[in-house]
CSV table of C-alpha atoms and ligand atoms in Angstrom, one decimal:
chain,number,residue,atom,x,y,z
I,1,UNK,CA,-12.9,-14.0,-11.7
I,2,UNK,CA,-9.7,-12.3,-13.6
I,3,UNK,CA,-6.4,-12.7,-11.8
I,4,UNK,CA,-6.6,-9.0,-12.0
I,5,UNK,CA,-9.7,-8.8,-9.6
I,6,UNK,CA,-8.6,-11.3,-7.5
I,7,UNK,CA,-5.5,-9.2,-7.5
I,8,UNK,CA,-7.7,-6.4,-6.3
I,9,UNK,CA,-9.2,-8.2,-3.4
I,10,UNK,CA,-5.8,-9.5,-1.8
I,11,UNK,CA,-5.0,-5.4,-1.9
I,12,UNK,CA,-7.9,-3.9,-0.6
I,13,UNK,CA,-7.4,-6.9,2.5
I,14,UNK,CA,-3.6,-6.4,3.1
I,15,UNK,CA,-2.2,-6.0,6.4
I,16,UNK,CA,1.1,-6.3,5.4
I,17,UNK,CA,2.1,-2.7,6.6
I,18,UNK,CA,1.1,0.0,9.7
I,19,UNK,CA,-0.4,2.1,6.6
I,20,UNK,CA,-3.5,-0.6,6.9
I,21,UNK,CA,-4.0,0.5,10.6
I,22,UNK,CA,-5.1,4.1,9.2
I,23,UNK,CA,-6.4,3.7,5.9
I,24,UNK,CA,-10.0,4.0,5.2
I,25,UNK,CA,-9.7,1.8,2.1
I,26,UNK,CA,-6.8,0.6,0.1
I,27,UNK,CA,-7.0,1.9,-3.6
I,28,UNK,CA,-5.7,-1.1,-5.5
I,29,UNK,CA,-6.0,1.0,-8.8
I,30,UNK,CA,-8.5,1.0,-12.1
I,31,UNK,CA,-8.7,1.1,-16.0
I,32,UNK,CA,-9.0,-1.7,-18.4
I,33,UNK,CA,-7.1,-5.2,-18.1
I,34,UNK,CA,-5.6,-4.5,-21.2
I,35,UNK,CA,-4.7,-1.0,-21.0
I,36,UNK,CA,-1.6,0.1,-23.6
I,37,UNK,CA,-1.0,2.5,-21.2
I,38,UNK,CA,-0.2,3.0,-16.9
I,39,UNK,CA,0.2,6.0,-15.2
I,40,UNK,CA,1.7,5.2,-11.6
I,41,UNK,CA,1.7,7.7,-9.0
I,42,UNK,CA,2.9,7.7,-5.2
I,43,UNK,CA,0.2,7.0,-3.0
I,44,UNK,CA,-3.7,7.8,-2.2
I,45,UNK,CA,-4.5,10.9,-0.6
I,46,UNK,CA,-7.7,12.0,1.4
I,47,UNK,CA,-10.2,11.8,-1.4
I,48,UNK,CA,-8.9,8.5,-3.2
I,49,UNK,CA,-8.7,6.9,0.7
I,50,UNK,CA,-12.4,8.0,1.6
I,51,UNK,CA,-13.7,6.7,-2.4
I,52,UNK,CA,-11.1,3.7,-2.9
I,53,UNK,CA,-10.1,5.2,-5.9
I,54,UNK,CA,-6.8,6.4,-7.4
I,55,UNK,CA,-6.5,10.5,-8.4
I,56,UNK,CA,-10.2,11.6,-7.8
I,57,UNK,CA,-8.9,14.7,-6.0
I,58,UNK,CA,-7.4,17.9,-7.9
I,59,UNK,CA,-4.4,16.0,-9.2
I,60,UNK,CA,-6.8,14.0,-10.5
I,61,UNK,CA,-8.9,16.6,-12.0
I,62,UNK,CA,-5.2,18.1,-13.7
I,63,UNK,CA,-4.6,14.3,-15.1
I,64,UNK,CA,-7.7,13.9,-16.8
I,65,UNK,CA,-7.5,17.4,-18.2
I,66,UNK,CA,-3.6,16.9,-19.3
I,67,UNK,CA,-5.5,13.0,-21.0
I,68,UNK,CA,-8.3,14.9,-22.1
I,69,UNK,CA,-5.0,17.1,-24.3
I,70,UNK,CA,-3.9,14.3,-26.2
I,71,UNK,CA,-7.7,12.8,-27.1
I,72,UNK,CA,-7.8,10.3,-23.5
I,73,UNK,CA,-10.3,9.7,-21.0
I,74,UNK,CA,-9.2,8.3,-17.7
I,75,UNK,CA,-11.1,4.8,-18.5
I,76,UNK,CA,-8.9,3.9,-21.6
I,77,UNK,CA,-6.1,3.8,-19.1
I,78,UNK,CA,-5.1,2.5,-16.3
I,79,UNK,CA,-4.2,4.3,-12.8
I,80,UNK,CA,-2.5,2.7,-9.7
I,81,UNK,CA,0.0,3.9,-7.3
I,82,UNK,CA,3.0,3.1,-5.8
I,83,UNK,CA,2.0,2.7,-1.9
I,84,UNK,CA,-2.2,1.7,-2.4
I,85,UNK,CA,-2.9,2.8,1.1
I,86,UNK,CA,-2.9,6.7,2.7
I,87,UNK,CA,0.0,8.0,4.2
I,88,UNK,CA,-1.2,9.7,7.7
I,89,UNK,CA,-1.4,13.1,6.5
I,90,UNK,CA,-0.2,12.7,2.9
I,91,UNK,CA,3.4,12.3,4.2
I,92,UNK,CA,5.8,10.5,1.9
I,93,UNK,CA,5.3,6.8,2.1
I,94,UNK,CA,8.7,5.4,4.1
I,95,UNK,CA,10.9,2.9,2.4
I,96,UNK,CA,9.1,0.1,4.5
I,97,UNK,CA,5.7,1.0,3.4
I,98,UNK,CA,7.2,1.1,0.2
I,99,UNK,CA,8.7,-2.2,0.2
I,100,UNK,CA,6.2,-4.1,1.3
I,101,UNK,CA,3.5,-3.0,-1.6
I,102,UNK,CA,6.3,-3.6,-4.2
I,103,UNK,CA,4.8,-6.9,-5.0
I,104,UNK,CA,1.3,-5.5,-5.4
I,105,UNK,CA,2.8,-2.9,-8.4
I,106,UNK,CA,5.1,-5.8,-9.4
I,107,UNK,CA,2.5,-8.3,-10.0
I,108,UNK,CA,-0.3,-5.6,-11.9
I,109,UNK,CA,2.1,-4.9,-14.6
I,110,UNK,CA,2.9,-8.4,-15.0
I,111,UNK,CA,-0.9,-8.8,-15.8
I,112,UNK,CA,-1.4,-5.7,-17.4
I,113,UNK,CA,1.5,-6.1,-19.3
I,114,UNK,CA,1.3,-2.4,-21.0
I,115,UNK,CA,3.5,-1.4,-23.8
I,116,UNK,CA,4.4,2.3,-21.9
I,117,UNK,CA,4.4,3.0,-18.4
I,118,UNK,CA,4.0,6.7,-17.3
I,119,UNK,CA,5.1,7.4,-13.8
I,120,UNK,CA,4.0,10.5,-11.8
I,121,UNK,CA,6.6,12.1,-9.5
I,122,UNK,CA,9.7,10.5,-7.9
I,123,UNK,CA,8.6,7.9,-6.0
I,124,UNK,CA,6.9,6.2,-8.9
I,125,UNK,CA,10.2,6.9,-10.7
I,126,UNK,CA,12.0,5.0,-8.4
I,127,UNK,CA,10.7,1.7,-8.6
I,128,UNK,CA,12.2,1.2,-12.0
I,129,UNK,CA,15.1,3.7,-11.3
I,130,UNK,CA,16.2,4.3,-7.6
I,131,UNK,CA,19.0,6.5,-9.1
I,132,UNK,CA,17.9,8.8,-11.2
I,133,UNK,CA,16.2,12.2,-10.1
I,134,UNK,CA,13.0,13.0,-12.3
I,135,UNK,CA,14.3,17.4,-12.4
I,136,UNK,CA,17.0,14.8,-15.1
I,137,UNK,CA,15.0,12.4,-16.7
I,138,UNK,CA,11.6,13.5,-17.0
I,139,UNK,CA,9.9,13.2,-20.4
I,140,UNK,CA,12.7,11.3,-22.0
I,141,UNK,CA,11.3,7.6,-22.6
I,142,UNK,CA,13.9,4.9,-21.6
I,143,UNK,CA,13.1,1.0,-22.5
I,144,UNK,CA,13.5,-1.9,-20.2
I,145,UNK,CA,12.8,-5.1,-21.9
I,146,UNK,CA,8.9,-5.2,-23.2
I,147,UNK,CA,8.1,-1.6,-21.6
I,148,UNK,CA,8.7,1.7,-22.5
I,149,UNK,CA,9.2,3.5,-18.7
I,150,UNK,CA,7.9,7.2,-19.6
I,151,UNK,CA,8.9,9.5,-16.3
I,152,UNK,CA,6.9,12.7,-16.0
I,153,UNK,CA,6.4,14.9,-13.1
I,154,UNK,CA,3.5,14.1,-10.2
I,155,UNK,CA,0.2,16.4,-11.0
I,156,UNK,CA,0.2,17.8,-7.5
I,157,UNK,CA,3.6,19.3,-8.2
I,158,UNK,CA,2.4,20.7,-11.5
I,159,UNK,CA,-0.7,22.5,-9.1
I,160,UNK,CA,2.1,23.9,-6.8
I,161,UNK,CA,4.5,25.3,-9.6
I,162,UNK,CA,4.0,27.2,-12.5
I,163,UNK,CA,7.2,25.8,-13.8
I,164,UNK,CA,6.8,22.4,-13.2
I,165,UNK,CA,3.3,22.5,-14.7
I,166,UNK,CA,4.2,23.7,-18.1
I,167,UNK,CA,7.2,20.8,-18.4
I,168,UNK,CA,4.1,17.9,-17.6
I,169,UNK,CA,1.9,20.0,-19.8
I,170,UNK,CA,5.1,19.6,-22.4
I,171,UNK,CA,6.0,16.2,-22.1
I,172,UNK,CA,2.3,15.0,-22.1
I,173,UNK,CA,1.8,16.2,-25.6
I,174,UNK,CA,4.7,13.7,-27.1
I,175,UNK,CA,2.9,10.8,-25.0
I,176,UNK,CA,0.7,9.8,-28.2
I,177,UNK,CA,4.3,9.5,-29.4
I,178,UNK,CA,6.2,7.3,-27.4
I,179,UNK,CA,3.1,5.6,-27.5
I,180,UNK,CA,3.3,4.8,-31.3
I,181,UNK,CA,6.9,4.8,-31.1
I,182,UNK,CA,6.5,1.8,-28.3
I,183,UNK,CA,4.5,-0.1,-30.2
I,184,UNK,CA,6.7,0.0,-33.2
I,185,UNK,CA,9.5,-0.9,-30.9
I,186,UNK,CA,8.1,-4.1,-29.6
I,187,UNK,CA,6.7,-5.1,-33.4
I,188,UNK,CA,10.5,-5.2,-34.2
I,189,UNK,CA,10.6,-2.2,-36.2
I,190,UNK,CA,12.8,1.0,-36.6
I,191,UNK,CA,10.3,3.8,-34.7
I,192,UNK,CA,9.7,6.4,-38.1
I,193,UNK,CA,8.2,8.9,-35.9
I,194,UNK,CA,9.7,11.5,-33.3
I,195,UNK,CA,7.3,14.2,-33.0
I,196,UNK,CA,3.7,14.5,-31.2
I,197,UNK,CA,1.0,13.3,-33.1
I,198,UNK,CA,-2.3,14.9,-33.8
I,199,UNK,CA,-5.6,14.3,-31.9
I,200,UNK,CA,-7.1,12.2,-34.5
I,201,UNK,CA,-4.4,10.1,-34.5
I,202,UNK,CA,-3.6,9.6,-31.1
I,203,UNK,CA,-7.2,8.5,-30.8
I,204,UNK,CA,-6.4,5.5,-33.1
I,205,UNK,CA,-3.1,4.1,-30.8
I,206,UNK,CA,-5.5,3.0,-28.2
R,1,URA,N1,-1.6,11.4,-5.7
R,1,URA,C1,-1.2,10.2,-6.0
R,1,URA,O1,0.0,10.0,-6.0
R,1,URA,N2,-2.0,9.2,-6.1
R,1,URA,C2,-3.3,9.4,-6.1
R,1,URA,O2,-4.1,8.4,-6.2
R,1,URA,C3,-3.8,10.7,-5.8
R,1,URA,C4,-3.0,11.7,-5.6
């Protein structure tokens, strides 16, 4: 069995905080063990705690359609989240719950090992930068050692504001080009290019 799996397993059985009390099933995450690309978002909702699996609800409808933009389907990434079990009414997770799943997130990108890692919304912003606020940094791509950190704004908060919505929409279409530009970056070499690639091309980064 992959590490990855095994992983899984020692998620889906956790106890470690009062979330596991109410969940229905933990929602360790999916995609490929290789993926070039995570998104992370904050925590399972009502759908994703009933199936056990991350954004299967209408933010995860809006993801796959802002993936399906730039030539993606959800299986040539992967998804987790920053708490894996549901919050009791979808409130935000509390620092605790957040605490204590840190070593779940911690230890799937040190498997996964992806050159760019998208986060959705603040929470999954602030496990790489507790003090930034994403209204600042969204859509500008920062590096920390081997990863490229891209911040963009949760889906649900797209569905709730027209505003929101059009900067993910925005910053989802220069992905395919931090993307490249990441993979440049860790080959040693000067990034050539800046702007957002076409479909066809985006296609061949993953
Ligand atoms: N929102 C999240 O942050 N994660 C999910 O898995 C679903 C909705």
């Amino acid at each position: 069995m992959s590490e990855l799996l095994e992983l899984e397993g020692r998620i889906r059985a956790c106890t470690d905080c009062t979330l596991s009390r109410t969940r229905t099933n933990a929602v360790p995450g999916e995609g490929p063990e290789n993926p070039r690309l995570v998104f992370i978002g904050e925590g399972p909702g009502f759908y994703e705690d009933h199936e056990g699996r991350p954004f299967v609800g209408a933010a995860g409808r809006l993801l796959e359609q802002l993936l399906a933009g730039i030539g993606l389907t959800r299986d040539q990434v992967f998804i987790t989240n920053v708490v894996k079990c549901r919050p009791p009414e979808n409130r935000d997770p509390l620092p605790g719950e957040v605490q204590a799943c840190r070593k779940y997130l911690e230890h799937q990108l040190r498997l996964l090992r992806p050159q760019v890692v998208a986060t959705l919304g603040r929470f999954s912003l602030g496990h790489f930068f507790p003090q930034e606020t994403i209204g600042r940094v969204h859509g500008r791509p920062r590096q920390t050692g081997d990863v490229t950190i891209y911040p963009l704004y949760h889906p649900a908060a797209a569905l709730r504001s027209s505003t929101v919505r059009k900067a993910l929409e925005d910053d989802m279409k220069r992905l395919p080009a931090v993307l490249k530009e990441s993979g440049l970056a860790q080959a040693g070499m000067q990034p050539q290019v800046t702007s957002a690639e076409s479909t066809t091309q985006q296609l061949k980064l993953l």
